[in-house]
Amino acid sequence: FNSGGMVIEPSEALYRSLIEASSTLQSYDGSDQGFLNQFFNKWWEAPSANRLPFRYNVPQTLALYYPPGWRKLLEDGIAILHFAGDDSMKPWSFSGVVPPSLASLLAL
């Protein structure tokens, strides 16, 4: 799963488990996402009601590779736009030149 947008019910026990695991459990990619995927390694077995709807993790490139889905999400409302990819794809790396993958977002 992607840890950029996730919901965890506050729990002292879960907090303690995460802290304890952080000293021994290796992240497969060196990030929080790799650690959390290792910790919650059976997340896909949870009921689908435990997962956020797609509108909460919409990749900015969707407009390029699936325009009908992008248009539908624009109608329904995007809750979280996920700027996935290398740093040139991130809003904080904006240099004044709009990469083609972001140009379609200007309508937002």
PDB file of C-alpha atoms in Angstrom:
ATOM      1  CA  PHE A   1       0.000   0.000   0.000  1.00  0.00           C
ATOM      2  CA  ASN A   2       0.965   3.609  -0.331  1.00  0.00           C
ATOM      3  CA  SER A   3       1.618   5.344   2.975  1.00  0.00           C
ATOM      4  CA  GLY A   4       1.208   8.862   1.590  1.00  0.00           C
ATOM      5  CA  GLY A   5      -2.486   8.815   2.433  1.00  0.00           C
ATOM      6  CA  MET A   6      -3.558   6.377   5.074  1.00  0.00           C
ATOM      7  CA  VAL A   7      -5.762   6.299   8.143  1.00  0.00           C
ATOM      8  CA  ILE A   8      -4.792   4.540  11.339  1.00  0.00           C
ATOM      9  CA  GLU A   9      -7.013   4.428  14.381  1.00  0.00           C
ATOM     10  CA  PRO A  10      -5.083   5.899  17.332  1.00  0.00           C
ATOM     11  CA  SER A  11      -3.889   3.164  19.653  1.00  0.00           C
ATOM     12  CA  GLU A  12      -1.260   3.188  22.374  1.00  0.00           C
ATOM     13  CA  ALA A  13      -0.635  -0.524  21.790  1.00  0.00           C
ATOM     14  CA  LEU A  14      -0.139  -0.019  18.043  1.00  0.00           C
ATOM     15  CA  TYR A  15       2.208   2.894  18.706  1.00  0.00           C
ATOM     16  CA  ARG A  16       4.308   0.755  21.065  1.00  0.00           C
ATOM     17  CA  SER A  17       4.386  -2.097  18.537  1.00  0.00           C
ATOM     18  CA  LEU A  18       5.537   0.234  15.767  1.00  0.00           C
ATOM     19  CA  ILE A  19       8.280   1.732  17.948  1.00  0.00           C
ATOM     20  CA  GLU A  20       9.462  -1.721  19.024  1.00  0.00           C
ATOM     21  CA  ALA A  21       9.445  -3.029  15.448  1.00  0.00           C
ATOM     22  CA  SER A  22      11.368  -0.014  14.170  1.00  0.00           C
ATOM     23  CA  SER A  23      14.562  -1.293  15.824  1.00  0.00           C
ATOM     24  CA  THR A  24      14.436  -4.725  14.180  1.00  0.00           C
ATOM     25  CA  LEU A  25      12.133  -4.660  11.141  1.00  0.00           C
ATOM     26  CA  GLN A  26      13.880  -3.595   7.957  1.00  0.00           C
ATOM     27  CA  SER A  27      12.202  -1.318   5.442  1.00  0.00           C
ATOM     28  CA  TYR A  28      12.554  -2.852   1.971  1.00  0.00           C
ATOM     29  CA  ASP A  29      13.100   0.593   0.438  1.00  0.00           C
ATOM     30  CA  GLY A  30      14.503   2.612   3.346  1.00  0.00           C
ATOM     31  CA  SER A  31      11.347   4.679   3.731  1.00  0.00           C
ATOM     32  CA  ASP A  32       8.333   4.766   6.017  1.00  0.00           C
ATOM     33  CA  GLN A  33       6.318   3.085   3.280  1.00  0.00           C
ATOM     34  CA  GLY A  34       8.662   0.094   3.135  1.00  0.00           C
ATOM     35  CA  PHE A  35       8.609  -0.218   6.936  1.00  0.00           C
ATOM     36  CA  LEU A  36       4.815   0.064   7.171  1.00  0.00           C
ATOM     37  CA  ASN A  37       4.315  -2.493   4.395  1.00  0.00           C
ATOM     38  CA  GLN A  38       6.588  -4.891   6.286  1.00  0.00           C
ATOM     39  CA  PHE A  39       4.764  -4.206   9.567  1.00  0.00           C
ATOM     40  CA  PHE A  40       1.248  -4.468   8.096  1.00  0.00           C
ATOM     41  CA  ASN A  41       2.275  -7.361   5.836  1.00  0.00           C
ATOM     42  CA  LYS A  42      -1.217  -8.845   5.606  1.00  0.00           C
ATOM     43  CA  TRP A  43      -3.081  -5.607   4.893  1.00  0.00           C
ATOM     44  CA  TRP A  44      -4.659  -7.024   1.737  1.00  0.00           C
ATOM     45  CA  GLU A  45      -6.451  -9.675   3.810  1.00  0.00           C
ATOM     46  CA  ALA A  46      -8.480  -6.995   5.608  1.00  0.00           C
ATOM     47  CA  PRO A  47     -11.994  -6.325   4.303  1.00  0.00           C
ATOM     48  CA  SER A  48     -12.053  -3.886   1.395  1.00  0.00           C
ATOM     49  CA  ALA A  49     -14.076  -1.504   3.577  1.00  0.00           C
ATOM     50  CA  ASN A  50     -10.772  -0.882   5.417  1.00  0.00           C
ATOM     51  CA  ARG A  51      -9.233   0.671   2.294  1.00  0.00           C
ATOM     52  CA  LEU A  52      -9.618   4.255   1.173  1.00  0.00           C
ATOM     53  CA  PRO A  53     -11.464   4.788  -2.118  1.00  0.00           C
ATOM     54  CA  PHE A  54      -9.350   5.531  -5.190  1.00  0.00           C
ATOM     55  CA  ARG A  55     -10.236   9.244  -5.054  1.00  0.00           C
ATOM     56  CA  TYR A  56      -7.956   9.429  -1.988  1.00  0.00           C
ATOM     57  CA  ASN A  57      -4.843   8.373  -3.942  1.00  0.00           C
ATOM     58  CA  VAL A  58      -5.179   9.579  -7.527  1.00  0.00           C
ATOM     59  CA  PRO A  59      -1.845   9.602  -9.394  1.00  0.00           C
ATOM     60  CA  GLN A  60      -1.213  12.808 -11.331  1.00  0.00           C
ATOM     61  CA  THR A  61      -0.366  10.718 -14.396  1.00  0.00           C
ATOM     62  CA  LEU A  62      -3.899   9.266 -14.603  1.00  0.00           C
ATOM     63  CA  ALA A  63      -4.868  12.089 -16.961  1.00  0.00           C
ATOM     64  CA  LEU A  64      -2.271  10.821 -19.426  1.00  0.00           C
ATOM     65  CA  TYR A  65      -2.837   7.083 -19.332  1.00  0.00           C
ATOM     66  CA  TYR A  66      -6.595   6.891 -18.635  1.00  0.00           C
ATOM     67  CA  PRO A  67      -8.402  10.104 -19.647  1.00  0.00           C
ATOM     68  CA  PRO A  68     -11.945   8.708 -19.102  1.00  0.00           C
ATOM     69  CA  GLY A  69     -11.071   7.819 -15.503  1.00  0.00           C
ATOM     70  CA  TRP A  70      -9.508  11.241 -14.991  1.00  0.00           C
ATOM     71  CA  ARG A  71     -12.624  13.006 -16.298  1.00  0.00           C
ATOM     72  CA  LYS A  72     -14.852  10.918 -14.016  1.00  0.00           C
ATOM     73  CA  LEU A  73     -12.712  11.726 -10.994  1.00  0.00           C
ATOM     74  CA  LEU A  74     -12.816  15.436 -11.859  1.00  0.00           C
ATOM     75  CA  GLU A  75     -16.624  15.196 -11.840  1.00  0.00           C
ATOM     76  CA  ASP A  76     -16.773  13.212  -8.587  1.00  0.00           C
ATOM     77  CA  GLY A  77     -13.989  15.101  -6.839  1.00  0.00           C
ATOM     78  CA  ILE A  78     -10.370  14.224  -6.158  1.00  0.00           C
ATOM     79  CA  ALA A  79      -9.589  14.113  -2.444  1.00  0.00           C
ATOM     80  CA  ILE A  80      -5.818  13.488  -2.656  1.00  0.00           C
ATOM     81  CA  LEU A  81      -3.707  13.976  -5.761  1.00  0.00           C
ATOM     82  CA  HIS A  82      -0.620  11.759  -5.513  1.00  0.00           C
ATOM     83  CA  PHE A  83       2.479  13.216  -7.145  1.00  0.00           C
ATOM     84  CA  ALA A  84       4.229   9.895  -7.697  1.00  0.00           C
ATOM     85  CA  GLY A  85       7.500   9.536  -9.514  1.00  0.00           C
ATOM     86  CA  ASP A  86      10.881  11.182  -9.371  1.00  0.00           C
ATOM     87  CA  ASP A  87      11.441  14.613  -7.876  1.00  0.00           C
ATOM     88  CA  SER A  88      10.761  16.381 -11.172  1.00  0.00           C
ATOM     89  CA  MET A  89       7.152  15.241 -10.764  1.00  0.00           C
ATOM     90  CA  LYS A  90       6.758  16.843  -7.330  1.00  0.00           C
ATOM     91  CA  PRO A  91       5.146  20.274  -6.906  1.00  0.00           C
ATOM     92  CA  TRP A  92       8.039  21.482  -4.736  1.00  0.00           C
ATOM     93  CA  SER A  93      10.437  20.903  -7.638  1.00  0.00           C
ATOM     94  CA  PHE A  94       8.568  23.250  -9.952  1.00  0.00           C
ATOM     95  CA  SER A  95      11.066  25.296 -11.952  1.00  0.00           C
ATOM     96  CA  GLY A  96       8.631  27.365 -13.993  1.00  0.00           C
ATOM     97  CA  VAL A  97       8.453  24.817 -16.818  1.00  0.00           C
ATOM     98  CA  VAL A  98       5.449  22.513 -16.618  1.00  0.00           C
ATOM     99  CA  PRO A  99       6.376  18.892 -17.396  1.00  0.00           C
ATOM    100  CA  PRO A 100       3.959  17.281 -19.887  1.00  0.00           C
ATOM    101  CA  SER A 101       2.729  14.896 -17.178  1.00  0.00           C
ATOM    102  CA  LEU A 102       1.524  17.852 -15.097  1.00  0.00           C
ATOM    103  CA  ALA A 103       0.191  20.074 -17.871  1.00  0.00           C
ATOM    104  CA  SER A 104      -3.179  18.331 -17.827  1.00  0.00           C
ATOM    105  CA  LEU A 105      -3.613  19.285 -14.160  1.00  0.00           C
ATOM    106  CA  LEU A 106      -3.713  22.995 -14.843  1.00  0.00           C
ATOM    107  CA  ALA A 107      -7.506  22.717 -15.134  1.00  0.00           C
ATOM    108  CA  LEU A 108      -7.625  21.893 -11.416  1.00  0.00           C
TER     109      LEU A 108
END
